Amino acid sequence: MYSNERREKIIEIINDNEVISVNELTKIFNVSKVTIRADLKNLDARNLINRTHGGAVLLKEKTVTHLAIDRDNNDQKNLVLRKEIATKALDYISVGECIILDSSAVCFELAKLIKESSLWITVLTNSISIATLLQEKHNLTVIIFGGVINRFSVIEGILGIDILKKINFDKFFFSAHGLSLKQGLSDSNLNEVDLKKRIIDNSTRPIALIESNKFESNSVSTFTSLENLELLITNDNIPSETIEIYKDKVTVI
C-alpha cells in the first residue's frame, strides 16, 4: 500500500473511531511505528487530524469530508440507491419475525418503510435513530443493544452482545463500507466490525444491503465473506457481467 493510500485509510479510521493509537495502526497496516508516526505527523501538519502522544484524534472543529468518507448517516448523495435497496429488502421481512438492523443509512431507509407498514415484528438495533423512529408504532417491539453512544447516535462495542443469547432472531440486515470478491465485506469502524462479526456468527440468515457504488472496494477491516451471506441485495444499475461473477458466491437480488 502506498503512503497516500495508507494516510487516507488512517483518516477514515479516525473519522469513524474518533481516536486511535500508534500501536493499533501498526497492527492494522502491518508497518513500523516509525512509519505510522510519520503518517500522523504529515496529516497533522495538513490540519487533517489532531496528533496526540501515542496516537491521534478526530478534529473537533470539523469532520473530514474531502476523502468522501461515508459515515453515511449524513450523506444524501446516494439516497436514491438506498431507497431502492430498502424497498427490495422489505419484501424479505415477514410478520412475527425478529430482525436486527445495523446503524447504516440504508437500514435507516428500511426502518422508514417498516414504520409505514403493518408488519408485527421485533426490531433489535444499535442505532438510536432507528429505535427512536420505530418506538411509537404499536405493532413494533423495539430493542436496543447496550454499549457506548458515539457522536452519530450509534451504540458501539459488544457490551450488550449477550442479548443475542436471550433472543432468537430471524435475520440480520446490514451494510458495509466496501465489498469485493477477494476481501468480502469490510468496514472502517473497528467497534462496529467487532459487533457485526459477533452477530453474523450467531445468525443463520445474514442479508447484506450494499449500494452499487461500493462494489469492488475495500475498507479497513473485513467482517465476513460473501459465502456467509444468505442474500446480497443491491441496485439494478450494476452491469450484468458483474452480477454474474458475484452470483458464483452468493444469491444476488
PDB file of C-alpha atoms in Angstrom:
ATOM      1  CA  MET A   1       0.000   0.000   0.000  1.00  0.00           C
ATOM      2  CA  TYR A   2       1.352   3.431  -0.963  1.00  0.00           C
ATOM      3  CA  SER A   3       1.748   6.092   1.733  1.00  0.00           C
ATOM      4  CA  ASN A   4      -1.040   8.272   0.318  1.00  0.00           C
ATOM      5  CA  GLU A   5      -3.453   5.335   0.342  1.00  0.00           C
ATOM      6  CA  ARG A   6      -2.477   4.429   3.906  1.00  0.00           C
ATOM      7  CA  ARG A   7      -2.941   8.012   5.067  1.00  0.00           C
ATOM      8  CA  GLU A   8      -6.404   8.151   3.525  1.00  0.00           C
ATOM      9  CA  LYS A   9      -7.269   4.949   5.377  1.00  0.00           C
ATOM     10  CA  ILE A  10      -5.905   6.418   8.615  1.00  0.00           C
ATOM     11  CA  ILE A  11      -8.194   9.440   8.262  1.00  0.00           C
ATOM     12  CA  GLU A  12     -11.101   7.086   7.551  1.00  0.00           C
ATOM     13  CA  ILE A  13     -10.354   5.130  10.723  1.00  0.00           C
ATOM     14  CA  ILE A  14     -10.031   8.261  12.856  1.00  0.00           C
ATOM     15  CA  ASN A  15     -13.200   9.725  11.376  1.00  0.00           C
ATOM     16  CA  ASP A  16     -15.117   6.604  12.389  1.00  0.00           C
ATOM     17  CA  ASN A  17     -13.435   5.805  15.712  1.00  0.00           C
ATOM     18  CA  GLU A  18     -12.571   9.347  16.886  1.00  0.00           C
ATOM     19  CA  VAL A  19      -9.325   8.179  18.492  1.00  0.00           C
ATOM     20  CA  ILE A  20      -6.676   5.636  17.535  1.00  0.00           C
ATOM     21  CA  SER A  21      -3.267   4.697  18.880  1.00  0.00           C
ATOM     22  CA  VAL A  22       0.024   4.198  17.058  1.00  0.00           C
ATOM     23  CA  ASN A  23       0.093   0.580  18.259  1.00  0.00           C
ATOM     24  CA  GLU A  24      -3.349  -0.121  16.798  1.00  0.00           C
ATOM     25  CA  LEU A  25      -2.418   1.439  13.460  1.00  0.00           C
ATOM     26  CA  THR A  26       0.798  -0.579  13.197  1.00  0.00           C
ATOM     27  CA  LYS A  27      -1.228  -3.775  13.621  1.00  0.00           C
ATOM     28  CA  ILE A  28      -3.858  -2.723  11.073  1.00  0.00           C
ATOM     29  CA  PHE A  29      -1.352  -1.761   8.369  1.00  0.00           C
ATOM     30  CA  ASN A  30       1.481  -4.123   9.322  1.00  0.00           C
ATOM     31  CA  VAL A  31       4.077  -1.343   9.222  1.00  0.00           C
ATOM     32  CA  SER A  32       6.529   0.056  11.768  1.00  0.00           C
ATOM     33  CA  LYS A  33       5.760   2.632  14.439  1.00  0.00           C
ATOM     34  CA  VAL A  34       8.205   4.972  12.721  1.00  0.00           C
ATOM     35  CA  THR A  35       6.141   4.807   9.534  1.00  0.00           C
ATOM     36  CA  ILE A  36       2.867   5.435  11.375  1.00  0.00           C
ATOM     37  CA  ARG A  37       4.326   8.353  13.324  1.00  0.00           C
ATOM     38  CA  ALA A  38       5.499   9.877  10.040  1.00  0.00           C
ATOM     39  CA  ASP A  39       1.989   9.441   8.620  1.00  0.00           C
ATOM     40  CA  LEU A  40       0.400  11.110  11.641  1.00  0.00           C
ATOM     41  CA  LYS A  41       2.908  13.948  11.529  1.00  0.00           C
ATOM     42  CA  ASN A  42       2.079  14.517   7.860  1.00  0.00           C
ATOM     43  CA  LEU A  43      -1.683  14.503   8.457  1.00  0.00           C
ATOM     44  CA  ASP A  44      -1.392  16.760  11.487  1.00  0.00           C
ATOM     45  CA  ALA A  45       0.703  19.263   9.513  1.00  0.00           C
ATOM     46  CA  ARG A  46      -2.035  19.351   6.868  1.00  0.00           C
ATOM     47  CA  ASN A  47      -4.642  20.021   9.583  1.00  0.00           C
ATOM     48  CA  LEU A  48      -6.479  16.776   8.858  1.00  0.00           C
ATOM     49  CA  ILE A  49      -6.142  15.225  12.335  1.00  0.00           C
ATOM     50  CA  ASN A  50      -5.003  16.172  15.813  1.00  0.00           C
ATOM     51  CA  ARG A  51      -1.847  14.263  16.681  1.00  0.00           C
ATOM     52  CA  THR A  52      -1.523  13.195  20.315  1.00  0.00           C
ATOM     53  CA  HIS A  53       1.109  11.464  22.399  1.00  0.00           C
ATOM     54  CA  GLY A  54       0.837   7.870  21.250  1.00  0.00           C
ATOM     55  CA  GLY A  55      -1.788   8.351  18.562  1.00  0.00           C
ATOM     56  CA  ALA A  56      -4.291  10.745  17.009  1.00  0.00           C
ATOM     57  CA  VAL A  57      -7.836  12.036  17.485  1.00  0.00           C
ATOM     58  CA  LEU A  58     -10.543  13.454  15.259  1.00  0.00           C
ATOM     59  CA  LEU A  59     -10.507  17.179  14.633  1.00  0.00           C
ATOM     60  CA  LYS A  60     -13.139  18.733  16.872  1.00  0.00           C
ATOM     61  CA  GLU A  61     -13.737  21.724  14.595  1.00  0.00           C
ATOM     62  CA  LYS A  62     -14.844  19.729  11.589  1.00  0.00           C
ATOM     63  CA  THR A  63     -15.472  16.285  10.190  1.00  0.00           C
ATOM     64  CA  VAL A  64     -13.084  15.181   7.485  1.00  0.00           C
ATOM     65  CA  THR A  65     -15.072  15.037   4.238  1.00  0.00           C
ATOM     66  CA  HIS A  66     -12.583  15.572   1.428  1.00  0.00           C
ATOM     67  CA  LEU A  67     -11.998  11.841   1.044  1.00  0.00           C
ATOM     68  CA  ALA A  68     -15.707  11.118   0.546  1.00  0.00           C
ATOM     69  CA  ILE A  69     -15.653   9.060   3.718  1.00  0.00           C
ATOM     70  CA  ASP A  70     -19.120   7.640   4.115  1.00  0.00           C
ATOM     71  CA  ARG A  71     -20.268   7.842   7.698  1.00  0.00           C
ATOM     72  CA  ASP A  72     -23.378   7.536   5.688  1.00  0.00           C
ATOM     73  CA  ASN A  73     -25.997   8.758   8.174  1.00  0.00           C
ATOM     74  CA  ASN A  74     -25.291  12.314   6.921  1.00  0.00           C
ATOM     75  CA  ASP A  75     -24.557  11.605   3.262  1.00  0.00           C
ATOM     76  CA  GLN A  76     -27.529  12.189   0.962  1.00  0.00           C
ATOM     77  CA  LYS A  77     -25.909  11.737  -2.435  1.00  0.00           C
ATOM     78  CA  ASN A  78     -26.785   8.029  -2.558  1.00  0.00           C
ATOM     79  CA  LEU A  79     -30.302   8.355  -1.188  1.00  0.00           C
ATOM     80  CA  VAL A  80     -31.962   7.036  -4.354  1.00  0.00           C
ATOM     81  CA  LEU A  81     -29.756   3.934  -4.296  1.00  0.00           C
ATOM     82  CA  ARG A  82     -30.505   3.290  -0.632  1.00  0.00           C
ATOM     83  CA  LYS A  83     -34.261   3.686  -1.085  1.00  0.00           C
ATOM     84  CA  GLU A  84     -34.232   1.176  -3.934  1.00  0.00           C
ATOM     85  CA  ILE A  85     -32.395  -1.388  -1.828  1.00  0.00           C
ATOM     86  CA  ALA A  86     -34.633  -0.789   1.190  1.00  0.00           C
ATOM     87  CA  THR A  87     -37.738  -1.375  -0.929  1.00  0.00           C
ATOM     88  CA  LYS A  88     -36.343  -4.716  -2.070  1.00  0.00           C
ATOM     89  CA  ALA A  89     -35.318  -5.682   1.460  1.00  0.00           C
ATOM     90  CA  LEU A  90     -38.792  -5.047   2.885  1.00  0.00           C
ATOM     91  CA  ASP A  91     -40.080  -7.994   0.825  1.00  0.00           C
ATOM     92  CA  TYR A  92     -37.841 -10.302   2.876  1.00  0.00           C
ATOM     93  CA  ILE A  93     -39.406  -9.415   6.237  1.00  0.00           C
ATOM     94  CA  SER A  94     -42.408 -11.417   7.428  1.00  0.00           C
ATOM     95  CA  VAL A  95     -44.963 -10.956  10.164  1.00  0.00           C
ATOM     96  CA  GLY A  96     -43.823 -12.305  13.517  1.00  0.00           C
ATOM     97  CA  GLU A  97     -40.106 -12.174  12.803  1.00  0.00           C
ATOM     98  CA  CYS A  98     -37.371 -10.755  14.992  1.00  0.00           C
ATOM     99  CA  ILE A  99     -34.826  -8.891  12.890  1.00  0.00           C
ATOM    100  CA  ILE A 100     -31.628  -6.963  13.547  1.00  0.00           C
ATOM    101  CA  LEU A 101     -30.872  -3.688  11.755  1.00  0.00           C
ATOM    102  CA  ASP A 102     -27.398  -2.186  11.874  1.00  0.00           C
ATOM    103  CA  SER A 103     -26.739   1.558  12.020  1.00  0.00           C
ATOM    104  CA  SER A 104     -26.214   2.111   8.293  1.00  0.00           C
ATOM    105  CA  ALA A 105     -28.118   4.699   6.283  1.00  0.00           C
ATOM    106  CA  VAL A 106     -29.652   2.020   4.079  1.00  0.00           C
ATOM    107  CA  CYS A 107     -31.056   0.294   7.178  1.00  0.00           C
ATOM    108  CA  PHE A 108     -32.470   3.642   8.282  1.00  0.00           C
ATOM    109  CA  GLU A 109     -34.328   3.788   4.950  1.00  0.00           C
ATOM    110  CA  LEU A 110     -35.550   0.242   5.570  1.00  0.00           C
ATOM    111  CA  ALA A 111     -36.722   1.303   9.043  1.00  0.00           C
ATOM    112  CA  LYS A 112     -38.789   4.090   7.463  1.00  0.00           C
ATOM    113  CA  LEU A 113     -40.576   1.531   5.302  1.00  0.00           C
ATOM    114  CA  ILE A 114     -41.114  -0.767   8.282  1.00  0.00           C
ATOM    115  CA  LYS A 115     -42.675   2.131  10.181  1.00  0.00           C
ATOM    116  CA  GLU A 116     -45.182   2.717   7.391  1.00  0.00           C
ATOM    117  CA  SER A 117     -46.006  -0.972   7.050  1.00  0.00           C
ATOM    118  CA  SER A 118     -48.461  -3.089   9.006  1.00  0.00           C
ATOM    119  CA  LEU A 119     -45.822  -5.661   9.970  1.00  0.00           C
ATOM    120  CA  TRP A 120     -45.931  -7.008  13.515  1.00  0.00           C
ATOM    121  CA  ILE A 121     -42.256  -7.656  14.182  1.00  0.00           C
ATOM    122  CA  THR A 122     -39.495  -7.187  16.727  1.00  0.00           C
ATOM    123  CA  VAL A 123     -36.528  -4.988  15.763  1.00  0.00           C
ATOM    124  CA  LEU A 124     -33.176  -5.118  17.521  1.00  0.00           C
ATOM    125  CA  THR A 125     -30.717  -2.350  16.598  1.00  0.00           C
ATOM    126  CA  ASN A 126     -27.618  -0.460  17.716  1.00  0.00           C
ATOM    127  CA  SER A 127     -28.922   2.749  16.132  1.00  0.00           C
ATOM    128  CA  ILE A 128     -30.662   5.209  18.428  1.00  0.00           C
ATOM    129  CA  SER A 129     -32.031   6.978  15.336  1.00  0.00           C
ATOM    130  CA  ILE A 130     -33.725   3.787  14.138  1.00  0.00           C
ATOM    131  CA  ALA A 131     -35.012   2.933  17.611  1.00  0.00           C
ATOM    132  CA  THR A 132     -36.459   6.446  18.015  1.00  0.00           C
ATOM    133  CA  LEU A 133     -38.102   6.271  14.594  1.00  0.00           C
ATOM    134  CA  LEU A 134     -39.861   2.981  15.347  1.00  0.00           C
ATOM    135  CA  GLN A 135     -40.626   3.206  19.050  1.00  0.00           C
ATOM    136  CA  GLU A 136     -44.109   4.711  18.819  1.00  0.00           C
ATOM    137  CA  LYS A 137     -45.571   2.098  16.468  1.00  0.00           C
ATOM    138  CA  HIS A 138     -47.833  -0.260  18.422  1.00  0.00           C
ATOM    139  CA  ASN A 139     -47.158  -3.143  16.033  1.00  0.00           C
ATOM    140  CA  LEU A 140     -43.382  -2.962  16.552  1.00  0.00           C
ATOM    141  CA  THR A 141     -41.322  -4.105  19.514  1.00  0.00           C
ATOM    142  CA  VAL A 142     -38.003  -2.236  19.572  1.00  0.00           C
ATOM    143  CA  ILE A 143     -34.947  -3.464  21.459  1.00  0.00           C
ATOM    144  CA  ILE A 144     -31.608  -1.665  21.539  1.00  0.00           C
ATOM    145  CA  PHE A 145     -28.117  -3.018  22.154  1.00  0.00           C
ATOM    146  CA  GLY A 146     -26.291  -1.796  25.233  1.00  0.00           C
ATOM    147  CA  GLY A 147     -22.968  -0.016  24.884  1.00  0.00           C
ATOM    148  CA  VAL A 148     -21.241   3.313  24.362  1.00  0.00           C
ATOM    149  CA  ILE A 149     -23.007   6.024  22.318  1.00  0.00           C
ATOM    150  CA  ASN A 150     -20.864   7.778  19.717  1.00  0.00           C
ATOM    151  CA  ARG A 151     -21.433  11.159  18.092  1.00  0.00           C
ATOM    152  CA  PHE A 152     -23.608   9.587  15.373  1.00  0.00           C
ATOM    153  CA  SER A 153     -26.137   8.265  17.933  1.00  0.00           C
ATOM    154  CA  VAL A 154     -24.842   4.749  17.341  1.00  0.00           C
ATOM    155  CA  ILE A 155     -24.168   2.321  20.174  1.00  0.00           C
ATOM    156  CA  GLU A 156     -20.713   0.861  19.664  1.00  0.00           C
ATOM    157  CA  GLY A 157     -18.893  -2.133  21.036  1.00  0.00           C
ATOM    158  CA  ILE A 158     -20.026  -5.500  22.308  1.00  0.00           C
ATOM    159  CA  LEU A 159     -21.094  -4.655  25.869  1.00  0.00           C
ATOM    160  CA  GLY A 160     -24.654  -5.668  25.017  1.00  0.00           C
ATOM    161  CA  ILE A 161     -23.805  -8.691  22.919  1.00  0.00           C
ATOM    162  CA  ASP A 162     -25.209 -11.145  25.499  1.00  0.00           C
ATOM    163  CA  ILE A 163     -28.696 -10.178  24.367  1.00  0.00           C
ATOM    164  CA  LEU A 164     -28.139 -12.473  21.379  1.00  0.00           C
ATOM    165  CA  LYS A 165     -28.198 -15.412  23.804  1.00  0.00           C
ATOM    166  CA  LYS A 166     -31.657 -14.422  25.007  1.00  0.00           C
ATOM    167  CA  ILE A 167     -33.383 -13.617  21.728  1.00  0.00           C
ATOM    168  CA  ASN A 168     -33.984 -15.895  18.760  1.00  0.00           C
ATOM    169  CA  PHE A 169     -33.677 -13.540  15.813  1.00  0.00           C
ATOM    170  CA  ASP A 170     -34.529 -14.491  12.246  1.00  0.00           C
ATOM    171  CA  LYS A 171     -32.496 -12.148  10.026  1.00  0.00           C
ATOM    172  CA  PHE A 172     -29.694  -9.614  10.242  1.00  0.00           C
ATOM    173  CA  PHE A 173     -29.857  -6.714   7.767  1.00  0.00           C
ATOM    174  CA  PHE A 174     -26.660  -4.715   7.476  1.00  0.00           C
ATOM    175  CA  SER A 175     -24.449  -2.713   5.137  1.00  0.00           C
ATOM    176  CA  ALA A 176     -20.708  -2.180   4.705  1.00  0.00           C
ATOM    177  CA  HIS A 177     -18.272   0.466   3.522  1.00  0.00           C
ATOM    178  CA  GLY A 178     -16.737  -1.898   0.997  1.00  0.00           C
ATOM    179  CA  LEU A 179     -17.482  -5.135  -0.868  1.00  0.00           C
ATOM    180  CA  SER A 180     -15.149  -7.192  -3.020  1.00  0.00           C
ATOM    181  CA  LEU A 181     -14.791 -10.753  -4.227  1.00  0.00           C
ATOM    182  CA  LYS A 182     -11.395 -11.106  -2.602  1.00  0.00           C
ATOM    183  CA  GLN A 183     -11.878  -9.301   0.728  1.00  0.00           C
ATOM    184  CA  GLY A 184     -15.605  -9.805   1.311  1.00  0.00           C
ATOM    185  CA  LEU A 185     -17.464  -7.143   3.300  1.00  0.00           C
ATOM    186  CA  SER A 186     -15.419  -4.571   5.162  1.00  0.00           C
ATOM    187  CA  ASP A 187     -15.848  -1.503   7.325  1.00  0.00           C
ATOM    188  CA  SER A 188     -13.695   1.193   8.888  1.00  0.00           C
ATOM    189  CA  ASN A 189     -15.336   1.457  12.300  1.00  0.00           C
ATOM    190  CA  LEU A 190     -13.492  -1.183  14.304  1.00  0.00           C
ATOM    191  CA  ASN A 191     -16.127  -1.317  17.043  1.00  0.00           C
ATOM    192  CA  GLU A 192     -18.893  -1.971  14.536  1.00  0.00           C
ATOM    193  CA  VAL A 193     -16.754  -4.561  12.762  1.00  0.00           C
ATOM    194  CA  ASP A 194     -16.496  -6.496  16.000  1.00  0.00           C
ATOM    195  CA  LEU A 195     -20.236  -6.277  16.644  1.00  0.00           C
ATOM    196  CA  LYS A 196     -21.130  -7.370  13.110  1.00  0.00           C
ATOM    197  CA  LYS A 197     -18.793 -10.345  13.346  1.00  0.00           C
ATOM    198  CA  ARG A 198     -20.475 -11.483  16.574  1.00  0.00           C
ATOM    199  CA  ILE A 199     -23.975 -11.092  15.154  1.00  0.00           C
ATOM    200  CA  ILE A 200     -23.153 -12.944  11.930  1.00  0.00           C
ATOM    201  CA  ASP A 201     -21.565 -15.757  13.951  1.00  0.00           C
ATOM    202  CA  ASN A 202     -24.939 -16.141  15.675  1.00  0.00           C
ATOM    203  CA  SER A 203     -27.070 -15.634  12.565  1.00  0.00           C
ATOM    204  CA  THR A 204     -28.354 -18.196  10.097  1.00  0.00           C
ATOM    205  CA  ARG A 205     -29.716 -15.527   7.727  1.00  0.00           C
ATOM    206  CA  PRO A 206     -27.365 -12.548   7.221  1.00  0.00           C
ATOM    207  CA  ILE A 207     -28.659 -10.219   4.489  1.00  0.00           C
ATOM    208  CA  ALA A 208     -26.295  -7.556   3.132  1.00  0.00           C
ATOM    209  CA  LEU A 209     -27.702  -4.310   1.723  1.00  0.00           C
ATOM    210  CA  ILE A 210     -24.953  -2.842  -0.456  1.00  0.00           C
ATOM    211  CA  GLU A 211     -25.152   0.159  -2.781  1.00  0.00           C
ATOM    212  CA  SER A 212     -23.850  -0.426  -6.291  1.00  0.00           C
ATOM    213  CA  ASN A 213     -21.044   2.132  -5.919  1.00  0.00           C
ATOM    214  CA  LYS A 214     -19.484   0.104  -3.089  1.00  0.00           C
ATOM    215  CA  PHE A 215     -18.737  -2.934  -5.249  1.00  0.00           C
ATOM    216  CA  GLU A 216     -15.068  -3.837  -5.665  1.00  0.00           C
ATOM    217  CA  SER A 217     -13.902  -1.501  -2.933  1.00  0.00           C
ATOM    218  CA  ASN A 218     -12.280  -2.358   0.373  1.00  0.00           C
ATOM    219  CA  SER A 219     -12.307  -0.677   3.754  1.00  0.00           C
ATOM    220  CA  VAL A 220     -10.060  -1.204   6.761  1.00  0.00           C
ATOM    221  CA  SER A 221     -11.283  -4.456   8.276  1.00  0.00           C
ATOM    222  CA  THR A 222     -13.213  -7.402   6.813  1.00  0.00           C
ATOM    223  CA  PHE A 223     -16.034  -8.716   8.979  1.00  0.00           C
ATOM    224  CA  THR A 224     -17.458 -11.501   6.809  1.00  0.00           C
ATOM    225  CA  SER A 225     -17.091 -13.271   3.479  1.00  0.00           C
ATOM    226  CA  LEU A 226     -19.622 -13.448   0.674  1.00  0.00           C
ATOM    227  CA  GLU A 227     -20.118 -17.154   1.291  1.00  0.00           C
ATOM    228  CA  ASN A 228     -21.572 -16.405   4.744  1.00  0.00           C
ATOM    229  CA  LEU A 229     -24.443 -14.351   3.319  1.00  0.00           C
ATOM    230  CA  GLU A 230     -27.918 -15.629   2.638  1.00  0.00           C
ATOM    231  CA  LEU A 231     -28.647 -12.732   0.298  1.00  0.00           C
ATOM    232  CA  LEU A 232     -26.892  -9.730  -1.192  1.00  0.00           C
ATOM    233  CA  ILE A 233     -29.421  -7.030  -2.059  1.00  0.00           C
ATOM    234  CA  THR A 234     -28.202  -4.225  -4.309  1.00  0.00           C
ATOM    235  CA  ASN A 235     -29.253  -1.850  -7.086  1.00  0.00           C
ATOM    236  CA  ASP A 236     -30.388  -2.648 -10.611  1.00  0.00           C
ATOM    237  CA  ASN A 237     -27.762  -0.429 -12.254  1.00  0.00           C
ATOM    238  CA  ILE A 238     -24.886  -2.893 -11.802  1.00  0.00           C
ATOM    239  CA  PRO A 239     -23.565  -4.412 -15.051  1.00  0.00           C
ATOM    240  CA  SER A 240     -24.924  -7.899 -15.622  1.00  0.00           C
ATOM    241  CA  GLU A 241     -21.424  -9.355 -16.004  1.00  0.00           C
ATOM    242  CA  THR A 242     -20.541  -8.097 -12.504  1.00  0.00           C
ATOM    243  CA  ILE A 243     -23.679  -9.639 -11.045  1.00  0.00           C
ATOM    244  CA  GLU A 244     -22.908 -12.982 -12.679  1.00  0.00           C
ATOM    245  CA  ILE A 245     -19.445 -13.051 -11.100  1.00  0.00           C
ATOM    246  CA  TYR A 246     -20.875 -12.401  -7.635  1.00  0.00           C
ATOM    247  CA  LYS A 247     -23.628 -14.975  -8.120  1.00  0.00           C
ATOM    248  CA  ASP A 248     -20.953 -17.660  -8.024  1.00  0.00           C
ATOM    249  CA  LYS A 249     -20.541 -16.870  -4.318  1.00  0.00           C
ATOM    250  CA  VAL A 250     -23.911 -15.516  -3.135  1.00  0.00           C
ATOM    251  CA  THR A 251     -27.528 -15.064  -4.186  1.00  0.00           C
ATOM    252  CA  VAL A 252     -27.851 -11.518  -5.548  1.00  0.00           C
ATOM    253  CA  ILE A 253     -31.167  -9.665  -5.570  1.00  0.00           C
TER     254      ILE A 253
END
